[in-house]
Amino acid sequence: VNEKLSQEKISKIKDVIRWLLDSYYKATGFKAIFVDKKGKIFLSTTSDEYFCNFCKLIQSSSEGQKRCFKSFSNGMLKSTEYGFPYISRCHTGIIEWSAPFLYEGELLGSFISGGVLMRKPGSSFLKELKKVDETLKIEESRLEEPLSRIKIVSEKKVRAAADILHIMANYLTKMKLTDTRLRQEKYIQQARISEEIQSIKRKELELLEKEEKNENSFISVSSLYPLETERE
């Protein structure tokens, strides 16, 4: 597939992608990005394209950025293969989820969100992270503060956010890439997708505070969603 043509197709819907990313952030509180087929960041929810300060520090290393892009690409390919949002651990062990965008059967990119953990880092996590630090040549002490500020969220919140990301990707996939159609779709479908997002948010997010009082701080990921660690 011609790479330039793929980029032109994505550029046509740049405003719509940005709108979807902003709507997702407002609905879930999670940052998100849109990456191209190589895993490189094309758009983000804010001017800061990093999920959190920890991710920002990791990507300050050229090797770290390379590995992050590889994680994005792997998530995109897996979610395309499975046909539903793919939840995984990146190369540092941080949770992220992906939902691909296809147009006429061609994979053009993917929505990616994450930058969270589902439990406080334990000794095994820190041991693996130390290996990453040595490879990326980032002092362990520099990661302590940003690591401590990563959000700890439940499986249900992650799954609900992944569902919303999947709705966004499907919405984009069904759109036509003509300029007139795009202008009409953005406003005609805005109410529809907002309703779907809010419906999922009400069903899966609003009851979490009550439910989590009776739950442990860590819940294993449901078998409905694959959770794997990126490996070299």
XYZ file of C-alpha atoms in Angstrom:
232
model
C 0.000 0.000 0.000
C 1.320 3.442 -0.903
C 2.484 5.090 2.348
C 1.919 8.624 1.058
C -1.660 7.780 0.078
C -2.326 6.364 3.552
C -1.043 9.576 5.159
C -3.252 11.660 2.866
C -6.296 9.644 3.898
C -5.548 10.186 7.592
C -4.920 13.903 7.035
C -8.390 14.253 5.507
C -9.987 13.225 8.780
C -7.543 14.980 11.108
C -10.205 17.288 12.580
C -12.578 14.386 13.197
C -9.840 12.362 14.909
C -8.997 15.316 17.138
C -12.675 15.746 18.011
C -12.973 12.050 18.925
C -9.830 12.193 21.059
C -11.136 15.242 22.912
C -14.530 13.597 23.485
C -12.834 10.462 24.803
C -10.692 12.457 27.233
C -13.707 14.382 28.535
C -15.709 11.175 28.994
C -13.019 9.031 30.627
C -10.289 11.279 31.988
C -7.673 9.196 30.149
C -5.343 10.714 27.584
C -5.277 9.134 24.153
C -3.300 9.335 20.946
C -3.774 8.341 17.330
C -0.801 6.606 15.730
C -0.008 5.779 12.138
C 0.751 2.294 10.837
C 4.322 2.477 12.125
C 3.197 3.318 15.637
C 4.331 6.943 15.397
C 2.122 9.531 17.085
C -0.063 11.476 14.650
C -2.434 13.288 17.056
C -3.063 13.421 20.807
C -5.769 14.656 23.175
C -3.625 17.578 24.331
C -0.510 19.410 23.198
C 1.370 16.997 25.469
C 1.388 13.700 23.583
C 2.476 11.617 26.565
C 0.089 9.604 28.744
C 1.940 10.622 31.929
C 5.273 12.029 33.131
C 6.651 8.508 33.450
C 5.981 7.864 29.749
C 7.479 11.252 28.909
C 10.705 10.382 30.711
C 10.930 6.955 29.068
C 10.460 8.514 25.624
C 13.124 11.132 26.328
C 15.507 8.293 25.465
C 15.702 7.541 21.741
C 15.700 3.819 22.492
C 12.775 4.293 24.887
C 10.773 6.132 22.236
C 11.589 3.417 19.715
C 10.288 0.755 22.093
C 7.148 2.750 22.885
C 6.355 3.089 19.185
C 6.898 -0.646 18.831
C 4.454 -1.271 21.698
C 1.903 0.994 19.993
C 2.363 -0.867 16.719
C 2.062 -4.280 18.374
C -1.140 -3.241 20.149
C -2.577 -1.952 16.882
C -1.817 -5.203 15.058
C -3.185 -7.375 17.872
C -6.429 -5.392 18.145
C -6.823 -5.685 14.365
C -6.266 -9.427 14.572
C -8.716 -9.977 17.444
C -11.375 -7.538 16.271
C -11.838 -5.868 19.648
C -9.834 -3.544 21.921
C -6.496 -5.032 22.930
C -5.284 -4.436 26.485
C -1.606 -5.053 27.178
C 1.451 -4.060 29.168
C 4.006 -1.978 27.307
C 7.740 -2.699 27.426
C 7.973 -0.996 30.858
C 4.939 -2.791 32.315
C 2.469 0.098 32.064
C -1.097 -0.720 30.942
C -2.337 0.517 27.571
C -5.177 -0.359 25.211
C -5.643 -0.108 21.454
C -8.419 0.064 18.858
C -7.517 0.105 15.135
C -8.844 2.268 12.321
C -9.396 0.498 9.007
C -10.643 2.020 5.773
C -11.857 -0.280 3.003
C -9.954 -3.122 4.637
C -6.711 -1.169 4.900
C -5.184 -0.533 8.331
C -4.411 3.193 8.530
C -3.686 3.650 12.220
C -4.978 3.141 15.722
C -6.316 4.891 18.791
C -4.136 4.186 21.845
C -4.839 5.070 25.477
C -3.392 4.088 28.831
C -0.478 5.108 30.994
C -1.982 3.496 34.108
C -1.451 0.573 36.485
C -3.975 -1.788 38.062
C -2.063 -2.219 41.309
C 0.805 -0.575 43.126
C 4.190 -1.620 41.720
C 5.516 -4.686 43.529
C 9.045 -6.032 43.855
C 8.830 -8.028 40.594
C 7.646 -4.960 38.676
C 10.469 -2.835 40.090
C 13.007 -5.566 39.323
C 11.951 -5.662 35.669
C 11.858 -1.885 35.511
C 15.440 -1.733 36.740
C 16.493 -3.794 33.718
C 14.686 -1.330 31.473
C 16.430 1.590 33.199
C 19.826 0.050 32.556
C 19.018 -0.548 28.883
C 17.675 2.970 28.329
C 20.404 4.540 30.476
C 17.893 6.397 32.644
C 18.809 6.666 36.328
C 16.394 4.733 38.514
C 16.083 7.670 40.921
C 14.683 9.857 38.121
C 11.788 7.430 37.596
C 10.725 7.122 41.237
C 8.642 10.308 41.429
C 6.817 9.987 38.061
C 6.215 6.283 38.754
C 4.591 7.121 42.089
C 2.158 9.466 40.320
C 0.841 6.954 37.784
C -2.899 6.381 38.248
C -3.936 3.100 39.852
C -7.281 2.079 38.309
C -9.451 -1.012 38.343
C -9.932 -3.538 35.581
C -13.505 -2.291 35.104
C -12.364 1.254 34.411
C -9.777 0.021 31.935
C -12.290 -2.227 30.188
C -14.896 0.554 29.989
C -12.351 2.993 28.554
C -11.236 0.365 26.025
C -14.870 -0.143 24.971
C -15.263 3.577 24.356
C -12.041 3.653 22.336
C -13.388 0.768 20.237
C -16.643 2.667 19.571
C -14.602 5.641 18.368
C -12.523 3.507 16.022
C -15.622 1.798 14.605
C -17.305 5.159 14.109
C -14.299 6.409 12.148
C -14.105 3.202 10.119
C -17.706 3.591 8.942
C -17.222 7.181 7.767
C -16.659 8.161 4.153
C -13.492 10.106 3.413
C -15.055 12.793 1.231
C -14.865 16.372 2.494
C -18.622 17.036 2.265
C -19.455 13.783 3.980
C -16.966 14.497 6.770
C -18.488 17.885 7.511
C -21.965 16.365 7.696
C -20.870 13.341 9.726
C -19.119 15.369 12.400
C -22.301 17.161 13.416
C -24.978 14.612 12.522
C -23.226 11.803 14.386
C -21.963 13.851 17.320
C -25.111 13.296 19.341
C -25.123 9.581 18.520
C -21.557 8.831 19.562
C -21.848 11.059 22.626
C -24.921 9.110 23.653
C -23.097 5.799 23.206
C -20.101 7.013 25.183
C -22.237 8.347 28.003
C -24.276 5.136 28.065
C -21.168 3.023 28.552
C -19.799 5.498 31.048
C -23.008 5.350 33.088
C -23.178 1.559 32.996
C -19.544 0.772 33.699
C -18.040 3.787 35.444
C -20.658 5.428 37.703
C -21.048 2.363 39.960
C -17.317 1.793 40.383
C -16.842 3.821 43.541
C -19.507 1.800 45.317
C -18.245 -1.525 43.965
C -14.572 -0.855 44.618
C -15.176 -0.403 48.333
C -15.668 -4.158 48.470
C -12.880 -5.049 46.080
C -9.136 -5.452 46.446
C -6.846 -2.839 44.938
C -5.953 -5.270 42.169
C -8.314 -7.263 39.970
C -6.979 -9.647 37.357
C -7.942 -8.755 33.829
C -11.010 -10.557 32.483
C -10.360 -13.326 29.991
C -12.482 -11.350 27.557
C -9.522 -9.048 27.025
C -5.994 -10.298 26.371
C -3.324 -8.762 28.578
C 0.228 -9.409 27.526
C 3.590 -7.874 28.231
C 5.570 -6.596 25.284
C 8.821 -8.505 24.954
C 11.804 -7.892 22.806
